[in-house]
mmCIF file of C-alpha atoms and ligand atoms in Angstrom:
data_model
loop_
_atom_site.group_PDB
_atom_site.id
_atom_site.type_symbol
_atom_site.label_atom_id
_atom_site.label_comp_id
_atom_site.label_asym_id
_atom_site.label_seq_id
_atom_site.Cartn_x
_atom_site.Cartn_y
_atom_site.Cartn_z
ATOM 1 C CA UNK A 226 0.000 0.000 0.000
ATOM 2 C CA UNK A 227 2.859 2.353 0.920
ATOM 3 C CA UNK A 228 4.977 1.133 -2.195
ATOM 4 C CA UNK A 229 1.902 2.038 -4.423
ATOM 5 C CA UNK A 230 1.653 5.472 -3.005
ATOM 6 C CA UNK A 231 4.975 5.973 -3.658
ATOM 7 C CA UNK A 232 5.015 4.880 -7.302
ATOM 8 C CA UNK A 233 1.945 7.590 -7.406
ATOM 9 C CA UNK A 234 4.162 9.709 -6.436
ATOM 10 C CA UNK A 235 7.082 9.191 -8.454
ATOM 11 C CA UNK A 236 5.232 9.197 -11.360
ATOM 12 C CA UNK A 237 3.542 12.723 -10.846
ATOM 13 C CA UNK A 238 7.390 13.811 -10.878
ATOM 14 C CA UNK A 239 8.165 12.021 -13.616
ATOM 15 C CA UNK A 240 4.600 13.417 -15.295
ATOM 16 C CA UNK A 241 5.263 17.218 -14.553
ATOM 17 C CA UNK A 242 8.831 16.921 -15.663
ATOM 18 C CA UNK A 243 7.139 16.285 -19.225
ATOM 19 C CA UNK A 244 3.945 17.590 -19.449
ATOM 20 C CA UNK A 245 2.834 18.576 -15.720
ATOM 21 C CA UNK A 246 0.878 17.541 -13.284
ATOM 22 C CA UNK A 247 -2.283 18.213 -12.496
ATOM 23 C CA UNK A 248 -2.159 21.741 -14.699
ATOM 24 C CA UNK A 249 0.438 24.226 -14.019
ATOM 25 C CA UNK A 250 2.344 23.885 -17.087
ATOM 26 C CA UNK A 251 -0.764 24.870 -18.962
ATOM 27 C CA UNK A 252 1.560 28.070 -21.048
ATOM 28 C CA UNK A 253 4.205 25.981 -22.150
ATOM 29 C CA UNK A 254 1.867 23.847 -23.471
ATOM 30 C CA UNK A 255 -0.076 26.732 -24.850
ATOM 31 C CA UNK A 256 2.631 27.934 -26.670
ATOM 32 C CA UNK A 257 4.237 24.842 -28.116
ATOM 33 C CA UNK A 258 1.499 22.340 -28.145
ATOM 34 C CA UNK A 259 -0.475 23.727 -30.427
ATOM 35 C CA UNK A 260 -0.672 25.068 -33.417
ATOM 36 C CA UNK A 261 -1.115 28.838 -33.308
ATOM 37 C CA UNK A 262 -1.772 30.685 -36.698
ATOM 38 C CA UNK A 263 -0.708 34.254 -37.540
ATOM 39 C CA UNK A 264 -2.323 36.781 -35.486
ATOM 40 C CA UNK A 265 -3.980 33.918 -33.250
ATOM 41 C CA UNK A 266 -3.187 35.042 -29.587
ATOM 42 C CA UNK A 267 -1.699 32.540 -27.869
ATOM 43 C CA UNK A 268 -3.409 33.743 -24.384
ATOM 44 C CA UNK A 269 -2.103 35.344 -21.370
ATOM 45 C CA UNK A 270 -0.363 38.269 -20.634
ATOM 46 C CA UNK A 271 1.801 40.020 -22.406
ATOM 47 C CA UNK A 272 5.301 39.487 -21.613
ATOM 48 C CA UNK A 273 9.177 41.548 -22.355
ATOM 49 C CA UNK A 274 9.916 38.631 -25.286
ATOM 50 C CA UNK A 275 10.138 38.573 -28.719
ATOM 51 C CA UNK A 276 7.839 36.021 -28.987
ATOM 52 C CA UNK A 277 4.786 37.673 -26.807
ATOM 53 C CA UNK A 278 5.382 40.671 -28.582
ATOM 54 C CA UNK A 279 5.081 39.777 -32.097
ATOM 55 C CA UNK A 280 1.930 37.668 -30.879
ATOM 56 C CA UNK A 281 0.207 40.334 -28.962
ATOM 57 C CA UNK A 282 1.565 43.532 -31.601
ATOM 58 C CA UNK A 283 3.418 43.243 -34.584
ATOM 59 C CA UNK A 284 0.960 40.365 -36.179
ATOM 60 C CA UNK A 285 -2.879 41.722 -35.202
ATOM 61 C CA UNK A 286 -1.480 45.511 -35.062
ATOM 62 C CA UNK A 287 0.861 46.113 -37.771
ATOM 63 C CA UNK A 288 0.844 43.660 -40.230
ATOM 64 C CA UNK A 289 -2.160 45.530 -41.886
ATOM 65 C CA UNK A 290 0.210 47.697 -43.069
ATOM 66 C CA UNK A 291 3.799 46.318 -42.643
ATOM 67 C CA UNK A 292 3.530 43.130 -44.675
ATOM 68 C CA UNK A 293 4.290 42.261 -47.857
ATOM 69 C CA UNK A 294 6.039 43.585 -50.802
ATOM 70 C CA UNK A 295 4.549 47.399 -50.323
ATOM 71 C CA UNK A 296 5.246 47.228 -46.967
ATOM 72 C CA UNK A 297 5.544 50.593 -45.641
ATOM 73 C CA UNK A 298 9.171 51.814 -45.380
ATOM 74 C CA UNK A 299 10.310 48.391 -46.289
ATOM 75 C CA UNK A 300 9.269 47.219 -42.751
ATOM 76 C CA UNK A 301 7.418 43.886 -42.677
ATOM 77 C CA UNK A 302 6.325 42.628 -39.156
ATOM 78 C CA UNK A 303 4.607 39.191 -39.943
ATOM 79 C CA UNK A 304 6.261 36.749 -37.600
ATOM 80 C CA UNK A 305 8.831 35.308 -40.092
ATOM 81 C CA UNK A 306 10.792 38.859 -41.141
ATOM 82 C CA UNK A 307 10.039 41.062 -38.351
ATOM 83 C CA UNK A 308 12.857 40.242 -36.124
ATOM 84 C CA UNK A 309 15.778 40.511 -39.091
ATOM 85 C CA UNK A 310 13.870 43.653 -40.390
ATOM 86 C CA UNK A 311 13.847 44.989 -36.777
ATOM 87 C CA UNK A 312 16.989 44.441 -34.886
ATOM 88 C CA UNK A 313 20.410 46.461 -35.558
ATOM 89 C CA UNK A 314 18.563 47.508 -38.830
ATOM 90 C CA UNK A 315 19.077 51.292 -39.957
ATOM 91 C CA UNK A 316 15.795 53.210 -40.173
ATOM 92 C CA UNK A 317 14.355 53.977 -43.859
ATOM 93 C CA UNK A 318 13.040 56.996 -42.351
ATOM 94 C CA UNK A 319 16.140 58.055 -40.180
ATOM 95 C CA UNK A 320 19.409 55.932 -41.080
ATOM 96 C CA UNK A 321 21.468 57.270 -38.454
ATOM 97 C CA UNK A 322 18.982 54.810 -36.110
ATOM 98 C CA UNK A 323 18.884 51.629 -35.712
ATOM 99 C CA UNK A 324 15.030 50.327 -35.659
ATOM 100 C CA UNK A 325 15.838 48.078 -32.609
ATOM 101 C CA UNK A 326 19.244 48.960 -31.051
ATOM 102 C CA UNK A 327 19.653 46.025 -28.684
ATOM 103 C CA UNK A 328 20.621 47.315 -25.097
ATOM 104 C CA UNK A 329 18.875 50.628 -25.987
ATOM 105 C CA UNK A 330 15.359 51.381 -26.155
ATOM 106 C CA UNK A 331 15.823 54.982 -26.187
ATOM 107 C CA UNK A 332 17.713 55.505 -28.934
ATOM 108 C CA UNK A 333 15.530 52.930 -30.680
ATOM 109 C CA UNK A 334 13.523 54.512 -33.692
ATOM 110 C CA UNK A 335 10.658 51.542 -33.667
ATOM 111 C CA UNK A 336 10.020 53.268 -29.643
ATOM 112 C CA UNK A 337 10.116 56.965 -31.041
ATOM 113 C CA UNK A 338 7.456 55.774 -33.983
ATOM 114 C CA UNK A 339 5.459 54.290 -30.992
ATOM 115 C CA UNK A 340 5.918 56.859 -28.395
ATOM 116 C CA UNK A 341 4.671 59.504 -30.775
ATOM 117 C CA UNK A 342 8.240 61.700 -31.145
ATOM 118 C CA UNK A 343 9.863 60.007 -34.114
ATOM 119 C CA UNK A 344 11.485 62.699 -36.292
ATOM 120 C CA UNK A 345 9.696 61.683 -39.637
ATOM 121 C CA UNK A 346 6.360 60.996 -40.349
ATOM 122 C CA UNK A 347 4.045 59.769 -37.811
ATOM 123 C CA UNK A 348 3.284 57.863 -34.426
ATOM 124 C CA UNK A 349 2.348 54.260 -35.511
ATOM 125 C CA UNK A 350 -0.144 52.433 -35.433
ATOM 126 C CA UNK A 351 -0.523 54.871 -38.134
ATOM 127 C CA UNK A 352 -3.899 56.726 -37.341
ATOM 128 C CA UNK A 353 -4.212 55.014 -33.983
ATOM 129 C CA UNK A 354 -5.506 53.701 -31.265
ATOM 130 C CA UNK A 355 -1.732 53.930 -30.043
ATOM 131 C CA UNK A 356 -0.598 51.301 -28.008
ATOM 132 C CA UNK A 357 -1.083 51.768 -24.299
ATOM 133 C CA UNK A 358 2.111 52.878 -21.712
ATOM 134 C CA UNK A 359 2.265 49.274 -20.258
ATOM 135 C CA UNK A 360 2.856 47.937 -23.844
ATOM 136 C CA UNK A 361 5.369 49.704 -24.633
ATOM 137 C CA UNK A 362 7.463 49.226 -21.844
ATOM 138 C CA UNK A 363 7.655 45.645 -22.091
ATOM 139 C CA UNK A 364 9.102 46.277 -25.779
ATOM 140 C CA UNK A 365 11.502 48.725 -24.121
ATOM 141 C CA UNK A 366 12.188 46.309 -21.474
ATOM 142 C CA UNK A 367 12.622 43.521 -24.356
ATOM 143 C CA UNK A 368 14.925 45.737 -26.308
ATOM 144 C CA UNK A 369 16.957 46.888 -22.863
ATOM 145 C CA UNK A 370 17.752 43.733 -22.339
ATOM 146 C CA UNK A 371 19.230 42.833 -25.508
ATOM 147 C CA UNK A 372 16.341 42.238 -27.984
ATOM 148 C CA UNK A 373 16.706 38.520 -27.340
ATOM 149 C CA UNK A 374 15.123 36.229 -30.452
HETATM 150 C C1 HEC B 523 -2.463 51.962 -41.230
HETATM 151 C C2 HEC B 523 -1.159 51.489 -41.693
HETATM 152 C C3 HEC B 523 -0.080 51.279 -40.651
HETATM 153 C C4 HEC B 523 -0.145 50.579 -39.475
HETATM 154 C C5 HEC B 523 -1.345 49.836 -38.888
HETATM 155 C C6 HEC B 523 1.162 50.625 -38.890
HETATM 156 N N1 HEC B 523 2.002 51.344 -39.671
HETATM 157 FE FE1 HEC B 523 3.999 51.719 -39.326
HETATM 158 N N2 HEC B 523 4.105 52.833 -40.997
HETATM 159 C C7 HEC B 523 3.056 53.087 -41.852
HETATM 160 C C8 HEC B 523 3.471 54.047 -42.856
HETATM 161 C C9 HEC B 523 2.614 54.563 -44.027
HETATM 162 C C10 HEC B 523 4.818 54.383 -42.574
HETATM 163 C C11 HEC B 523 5.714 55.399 -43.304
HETATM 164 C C12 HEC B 523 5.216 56.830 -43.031
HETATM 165 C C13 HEC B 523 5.344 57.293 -41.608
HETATM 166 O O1 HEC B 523 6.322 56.949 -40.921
HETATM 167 O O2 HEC B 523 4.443 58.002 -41.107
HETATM 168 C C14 HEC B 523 5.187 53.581 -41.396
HETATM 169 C C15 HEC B 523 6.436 53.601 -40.821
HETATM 170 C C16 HEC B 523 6.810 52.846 -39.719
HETATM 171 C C17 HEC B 523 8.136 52.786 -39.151
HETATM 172 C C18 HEC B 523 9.376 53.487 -39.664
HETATM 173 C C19 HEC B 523 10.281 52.477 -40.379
HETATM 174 C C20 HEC B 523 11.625 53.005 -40.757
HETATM 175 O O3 HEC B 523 12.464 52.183 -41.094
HETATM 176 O O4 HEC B 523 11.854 54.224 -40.743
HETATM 177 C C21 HEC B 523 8.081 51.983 -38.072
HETATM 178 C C22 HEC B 523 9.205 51.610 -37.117
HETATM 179 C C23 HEC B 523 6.724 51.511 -37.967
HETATM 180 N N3 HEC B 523 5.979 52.041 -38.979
HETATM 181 C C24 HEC B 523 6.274 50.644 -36.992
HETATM 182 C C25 HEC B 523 4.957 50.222 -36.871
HETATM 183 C C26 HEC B 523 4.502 49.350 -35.820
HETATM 184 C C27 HEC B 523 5.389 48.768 -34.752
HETATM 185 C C28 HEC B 523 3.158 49.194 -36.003
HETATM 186 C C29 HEC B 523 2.201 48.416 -35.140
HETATM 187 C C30 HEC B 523 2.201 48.769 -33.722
HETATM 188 C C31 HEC B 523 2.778 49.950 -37.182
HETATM 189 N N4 HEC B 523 3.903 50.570 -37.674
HETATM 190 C C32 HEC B 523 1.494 50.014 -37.695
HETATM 191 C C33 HEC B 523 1.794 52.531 -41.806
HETATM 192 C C34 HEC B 523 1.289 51.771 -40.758
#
């Protein structure tokens, strides 16, 4: 009776070491169990990573606009060119900066376009509603920390 408990146990660890036990691991499993289209959100909140980001902005915001071949300013955010059209890229709009400048948010020209103070053209999403302050601190937090992929 006491062995069997243990094997119970044991093989909860073993269970929650793959998939969980008993629920808990439900996000991992959100985001890599299933299949999650463009602009699907994969639930939760919004976190500082690449990943959240482009799930939660760049695909049901931007990519409107800022996908395919006329994509404004060159700049396509769908999930499989955003991040090599984004990071240590020079802006169309103002070369000297980099869209994403990993380690620096501030000096970042995809945070000027979304803070409103960019020195060409004007605050994206183009004609609004702007993303909120909370939002875009978690893509300044992302970027400040590297702009990890
Ligand atoms: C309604 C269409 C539209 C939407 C939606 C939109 N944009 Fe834009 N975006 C534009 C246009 C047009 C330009 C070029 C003119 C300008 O900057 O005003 C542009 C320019 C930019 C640039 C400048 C690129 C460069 O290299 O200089 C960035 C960065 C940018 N957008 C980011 C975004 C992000 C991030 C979103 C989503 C949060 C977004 N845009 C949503 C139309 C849009």
């Amino acid at each position: 009776m006491r062995f069997l408990k243990m094997g119970g146990i044991a093989g909860c660890v073993v269970a929650a070491l793959v998939a969980g036990c008993g629920g808990g691991s439900g996000d991992g499993l959100d985001a890599n169990g299933r299949p999650l289209g463009e602009g699907e959100d994969p639930g939760g909140p919004m976190t500082a990573s690449f990943k959240s980001i482009q799930a939660k902005v760049f695909t049901p915001v931007c990519t409107g606009c800022h996908a395919g071949g006329s994509a404004p300013a060159g700049l396509r955010l769908d999930a499989s060119n955003s991040y090599m059209l984004l990071v240590d890229v020079d802006s169309a709009e103002v070369p000297s900066l980099k869209r994403v400048k990993p380690g620096n948010a501030t000096n970042s020209y995809l945070i000027h376009k979304l803070e409103g103070h960019a020195a060409v053209g004007a605050r994206m999403p183009l004609g609004g509603p702007y993303l909120d302050v909370a939002t875009i601190t978690l893509i300044r937090q992302w970027i400040d920390k590297g702009a990890p992929q």
